[in-house]
Coordinates of C-alpha atoms in Angstrom, one line a residue:
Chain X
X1 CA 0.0 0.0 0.0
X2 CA 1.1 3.2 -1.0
X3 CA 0.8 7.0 1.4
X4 CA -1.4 7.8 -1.3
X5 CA -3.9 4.7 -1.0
X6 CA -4.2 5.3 3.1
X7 CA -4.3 9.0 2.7
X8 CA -7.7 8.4 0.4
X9 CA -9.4 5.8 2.6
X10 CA -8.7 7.0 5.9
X11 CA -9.7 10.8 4.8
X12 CA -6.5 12.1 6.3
X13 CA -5.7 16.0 6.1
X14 CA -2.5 16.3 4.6
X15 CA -0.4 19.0 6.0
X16 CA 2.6 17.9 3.7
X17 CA 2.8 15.5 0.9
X18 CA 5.9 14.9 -0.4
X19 CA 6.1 11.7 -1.9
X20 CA 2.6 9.8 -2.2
X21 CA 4.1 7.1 -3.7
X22 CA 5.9 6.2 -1.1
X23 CA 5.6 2.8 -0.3
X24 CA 4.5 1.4 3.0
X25 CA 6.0 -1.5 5.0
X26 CA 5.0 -1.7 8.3
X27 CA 2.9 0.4 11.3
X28 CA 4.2 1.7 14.2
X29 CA 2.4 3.6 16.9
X30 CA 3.9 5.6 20.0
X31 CA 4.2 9.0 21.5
X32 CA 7.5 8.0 23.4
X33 CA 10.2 9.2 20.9
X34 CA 12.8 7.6 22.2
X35 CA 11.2 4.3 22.1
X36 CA 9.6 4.9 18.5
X37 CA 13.7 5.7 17.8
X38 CA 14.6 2.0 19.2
X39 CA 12.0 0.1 17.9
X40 CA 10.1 1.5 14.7
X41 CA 11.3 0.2 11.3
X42 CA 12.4 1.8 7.8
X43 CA 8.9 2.6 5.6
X44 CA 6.6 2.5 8.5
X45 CA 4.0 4.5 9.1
X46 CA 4.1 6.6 12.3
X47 CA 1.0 7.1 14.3
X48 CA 1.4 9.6 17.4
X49 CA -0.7 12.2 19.1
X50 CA 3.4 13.8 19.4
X51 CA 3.3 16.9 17.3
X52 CA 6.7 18.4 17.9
X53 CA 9.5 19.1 15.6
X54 CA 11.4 16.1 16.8
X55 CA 8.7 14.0 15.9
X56 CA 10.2 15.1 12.6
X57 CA 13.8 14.1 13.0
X58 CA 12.5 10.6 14.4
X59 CA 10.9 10.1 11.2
X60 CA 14.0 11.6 8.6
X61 CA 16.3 9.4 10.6
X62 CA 14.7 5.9 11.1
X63 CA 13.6 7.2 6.6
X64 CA 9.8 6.4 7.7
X65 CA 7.4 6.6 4.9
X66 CA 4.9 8.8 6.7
X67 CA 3.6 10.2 10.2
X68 CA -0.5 10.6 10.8
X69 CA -0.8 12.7 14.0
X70 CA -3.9 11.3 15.7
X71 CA -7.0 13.0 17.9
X72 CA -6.4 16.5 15.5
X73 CA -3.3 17.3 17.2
X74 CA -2.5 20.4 16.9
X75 CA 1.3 21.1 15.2
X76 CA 4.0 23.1 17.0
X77 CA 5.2 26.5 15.2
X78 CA 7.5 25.7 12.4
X79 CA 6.3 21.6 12.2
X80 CA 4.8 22.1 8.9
X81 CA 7.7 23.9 7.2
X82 CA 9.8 21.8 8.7
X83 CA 7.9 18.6 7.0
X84 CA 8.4 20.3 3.7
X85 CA 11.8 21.0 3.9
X86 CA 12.8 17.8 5.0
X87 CA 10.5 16.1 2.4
X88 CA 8.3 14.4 5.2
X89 CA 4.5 13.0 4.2
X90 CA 2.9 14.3 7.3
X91 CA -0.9 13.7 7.7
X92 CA -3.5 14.1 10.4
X93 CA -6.8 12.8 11.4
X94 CA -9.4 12.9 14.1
X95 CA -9.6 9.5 14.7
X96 CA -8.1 7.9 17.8
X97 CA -4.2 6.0 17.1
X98 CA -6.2 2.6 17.6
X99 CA -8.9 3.4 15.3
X100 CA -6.2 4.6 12.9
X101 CA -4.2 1.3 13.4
X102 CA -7.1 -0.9 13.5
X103 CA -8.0 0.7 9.9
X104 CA -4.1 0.4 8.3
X105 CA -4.0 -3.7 9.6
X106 CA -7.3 -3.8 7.7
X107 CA -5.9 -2.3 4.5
X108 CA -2.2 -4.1 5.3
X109 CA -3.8 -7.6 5.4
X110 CA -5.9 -6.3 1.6
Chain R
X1 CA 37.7 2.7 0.4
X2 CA 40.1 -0.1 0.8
X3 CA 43.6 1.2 2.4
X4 CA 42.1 4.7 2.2
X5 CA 42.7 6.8 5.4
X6 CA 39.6 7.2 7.4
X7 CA 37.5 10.0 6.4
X8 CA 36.3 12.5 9.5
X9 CA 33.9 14.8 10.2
X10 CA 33.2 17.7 12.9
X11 CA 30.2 18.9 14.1
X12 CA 29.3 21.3 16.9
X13 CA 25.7 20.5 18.4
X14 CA 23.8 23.4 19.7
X15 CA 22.7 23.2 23.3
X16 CA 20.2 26.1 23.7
X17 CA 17.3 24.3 21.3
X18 CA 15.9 21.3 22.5
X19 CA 13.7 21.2 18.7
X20 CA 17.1 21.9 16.5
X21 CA 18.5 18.6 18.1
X22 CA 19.2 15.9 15.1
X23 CA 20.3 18.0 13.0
X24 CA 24.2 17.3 12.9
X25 CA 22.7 13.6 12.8
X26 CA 20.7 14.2 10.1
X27 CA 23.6 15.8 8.1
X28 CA 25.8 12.4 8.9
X29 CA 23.1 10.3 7.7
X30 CA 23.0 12.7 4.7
X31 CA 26.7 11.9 4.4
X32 CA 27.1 8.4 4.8
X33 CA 24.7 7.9 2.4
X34 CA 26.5 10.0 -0.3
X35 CA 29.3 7.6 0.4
X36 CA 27.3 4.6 -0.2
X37 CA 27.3 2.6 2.8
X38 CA 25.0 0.0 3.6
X39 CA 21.8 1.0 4.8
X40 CA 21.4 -0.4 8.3
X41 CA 24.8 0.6 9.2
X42 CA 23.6 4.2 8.7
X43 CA 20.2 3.3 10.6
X44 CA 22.2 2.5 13.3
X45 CA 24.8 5.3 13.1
X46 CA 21.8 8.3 13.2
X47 CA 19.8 6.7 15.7
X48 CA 23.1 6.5 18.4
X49 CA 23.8 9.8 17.3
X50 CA 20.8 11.6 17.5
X51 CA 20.3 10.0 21.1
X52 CA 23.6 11.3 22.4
X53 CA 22.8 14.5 20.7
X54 CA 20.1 14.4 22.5
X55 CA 21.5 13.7 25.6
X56 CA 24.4 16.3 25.3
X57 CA 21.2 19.0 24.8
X58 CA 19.0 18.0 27.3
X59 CA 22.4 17.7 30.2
X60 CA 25.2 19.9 28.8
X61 CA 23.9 22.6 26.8
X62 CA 25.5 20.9 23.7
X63 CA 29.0 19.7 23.1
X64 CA 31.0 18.1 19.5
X65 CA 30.8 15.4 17.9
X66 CA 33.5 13.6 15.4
X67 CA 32.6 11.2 12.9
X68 CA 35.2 9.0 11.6
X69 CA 34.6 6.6 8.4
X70 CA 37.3 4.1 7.9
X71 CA 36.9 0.6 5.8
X72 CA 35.4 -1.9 8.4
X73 CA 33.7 0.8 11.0
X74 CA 32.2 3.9 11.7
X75 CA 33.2 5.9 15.1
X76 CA 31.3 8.2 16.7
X77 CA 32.7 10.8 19.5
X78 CA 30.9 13.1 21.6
X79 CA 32.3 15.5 23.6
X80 CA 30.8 17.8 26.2
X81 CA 31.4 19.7 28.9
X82 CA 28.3 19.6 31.3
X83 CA 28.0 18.2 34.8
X84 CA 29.1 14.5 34.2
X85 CA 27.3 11.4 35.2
X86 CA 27.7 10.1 38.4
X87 CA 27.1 6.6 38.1
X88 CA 27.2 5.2 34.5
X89 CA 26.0 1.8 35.3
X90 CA 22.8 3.3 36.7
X91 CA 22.6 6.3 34.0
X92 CA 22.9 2.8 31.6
X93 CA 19.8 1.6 33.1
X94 CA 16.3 1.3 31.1
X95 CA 14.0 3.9 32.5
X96 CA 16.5 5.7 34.4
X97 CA 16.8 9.2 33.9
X98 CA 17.6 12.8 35.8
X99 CA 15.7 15.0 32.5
X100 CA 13.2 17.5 33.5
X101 CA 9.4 17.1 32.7
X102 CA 9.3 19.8 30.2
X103 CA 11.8 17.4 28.1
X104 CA 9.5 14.6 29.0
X105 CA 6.6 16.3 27.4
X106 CA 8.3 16.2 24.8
X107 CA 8.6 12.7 24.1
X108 CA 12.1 12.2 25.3
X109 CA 14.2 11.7 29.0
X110 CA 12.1 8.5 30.0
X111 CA 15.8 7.0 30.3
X112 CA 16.0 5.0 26.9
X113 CA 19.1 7.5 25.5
X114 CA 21.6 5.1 26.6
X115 CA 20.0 1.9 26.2
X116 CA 19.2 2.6 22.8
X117 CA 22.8 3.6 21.7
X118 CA 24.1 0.3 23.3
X119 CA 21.6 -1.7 21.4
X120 CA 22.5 0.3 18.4
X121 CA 25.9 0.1 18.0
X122 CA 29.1 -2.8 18.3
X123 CA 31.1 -0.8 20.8
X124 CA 30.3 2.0 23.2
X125 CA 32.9 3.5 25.9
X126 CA 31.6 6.6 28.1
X127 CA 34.1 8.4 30.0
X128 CA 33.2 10.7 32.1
X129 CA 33.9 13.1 35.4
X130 CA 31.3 15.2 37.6
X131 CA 32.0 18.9 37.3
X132 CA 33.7 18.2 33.8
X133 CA 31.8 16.7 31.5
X134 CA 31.1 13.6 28.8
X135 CA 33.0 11.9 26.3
X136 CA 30.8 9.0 24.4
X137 CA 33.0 7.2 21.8
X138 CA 31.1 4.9 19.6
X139 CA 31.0 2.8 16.3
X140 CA 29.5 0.4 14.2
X141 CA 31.2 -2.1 12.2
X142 CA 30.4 -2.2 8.5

């Protein structure tokens, strides 16, 4: 599945888009940074309610294919241009991170 | 790179903000990359160093790092000069930490630094003295 496919079915507001055809591997959820650090893989998709500009670097350095920031959190100054210039797909949605997860093992097991 | 001499870099990491941290990491990874190493090497490489980067902001108001590159490993250094660590077998502990809430908040200082950039990397020294500062040396073997 592709950023682009879950973008569409999960009705996510994109805040940056940079490469929708990004493919994606895997799904990791977490708010603890340093434990996302330690444990998430390459390609996976990062749900966290974490909104910070770190939450940025996690995601440049462990090269994950997107982040969805859960419950409509609200981004810290500078988060969105910080996406772009890093080249980060960066979502968001209202739903909860399980409903979000229990949604992307649907479309991962398609 | 056979018989080549090891190729270095030197970064200063800025201690006064907590959300520029990963940046000199980022520009390594950017690096090794260019170079061509293999991928999990440099996975390994930016997540130890963006934890001690992290670590050097949160404790010491920031600090150096030196990246070496030679044939078989990759070393990383980090230098600072902020209060020390008492007791490195207990700093080395999971869930251990002395960070403030406002870094907590943040997603960080639940005491995973350290453990992360043992399980991370082949070789990890820390030397250190209270009232002087840090000195992390590092690597991964390629």
């Amino acid at each position: 599945m592709t950023v682009n496919s879950v973008c569409e079915r999960l009705d996510l507001e994109v805040l940056n888009l940079a490469d929708g055809e990004r493919e994606i591997l895997g799904v990791y959820a977490g708010d603890l940074l340093s434990w996302v650090m330690g444990h998430a893989n390459e390609s996976d998709v990062l749900v966290t309610i974490m909104s910070n500009i770190n939450t940025l670097a996690v995601a440049s350095l462990l090269d994950l294919s997107c982040v969805i920031l859960a419950e409509s959190s609200e981004p810290d100054p500078g988060f969105v241009e910080t996406a772009q210039s890093k080249e980060i797909n960066v979502f968001r949605s209202k739903l909860t991170t399980y409903e979000i997860c229990v949604e992307l093992s649907r479309m991962l097991e398609e | 790179m056979d018989n080549a001499a090891p190729l270095e870099f030197h970064f200063n990491v800025d201690g006064k903000d907590f959300t520029s941290a990963g940046e000199a990491s980022v520009e390594v990874k950017k690096i090794l990359r260019r170079i061509g190493l293999d991928s999990e090497a440099i996975r390994r490489v930016s997540i130890a160093m963006y934890e001690a980067e992290i670590n050097m902001v949160i404790h010491a108001g920031g600090g150096e790092a030196d990246v070496s590159v030679s044939p078989d490993k990759i070393t990383l250094v980090m230098t600072d000069h902020g209060p020390g660590i008492a007791d490195i077998e207990l700093a080395m502990r999971e869930g251990y930490s002395t960070a403030p809430d406002n870094i907590r908040s943040l997603g960080f200082g639940a005491g995973m630094g350290l453990p992360n950039i043992k399980r991370y990397t082949d070789e990890l020294k820390i030397e250190s003295e209270v009232g002087k500062g840090t000195k992390i040396t590092m690597s991964v073997n390629i």
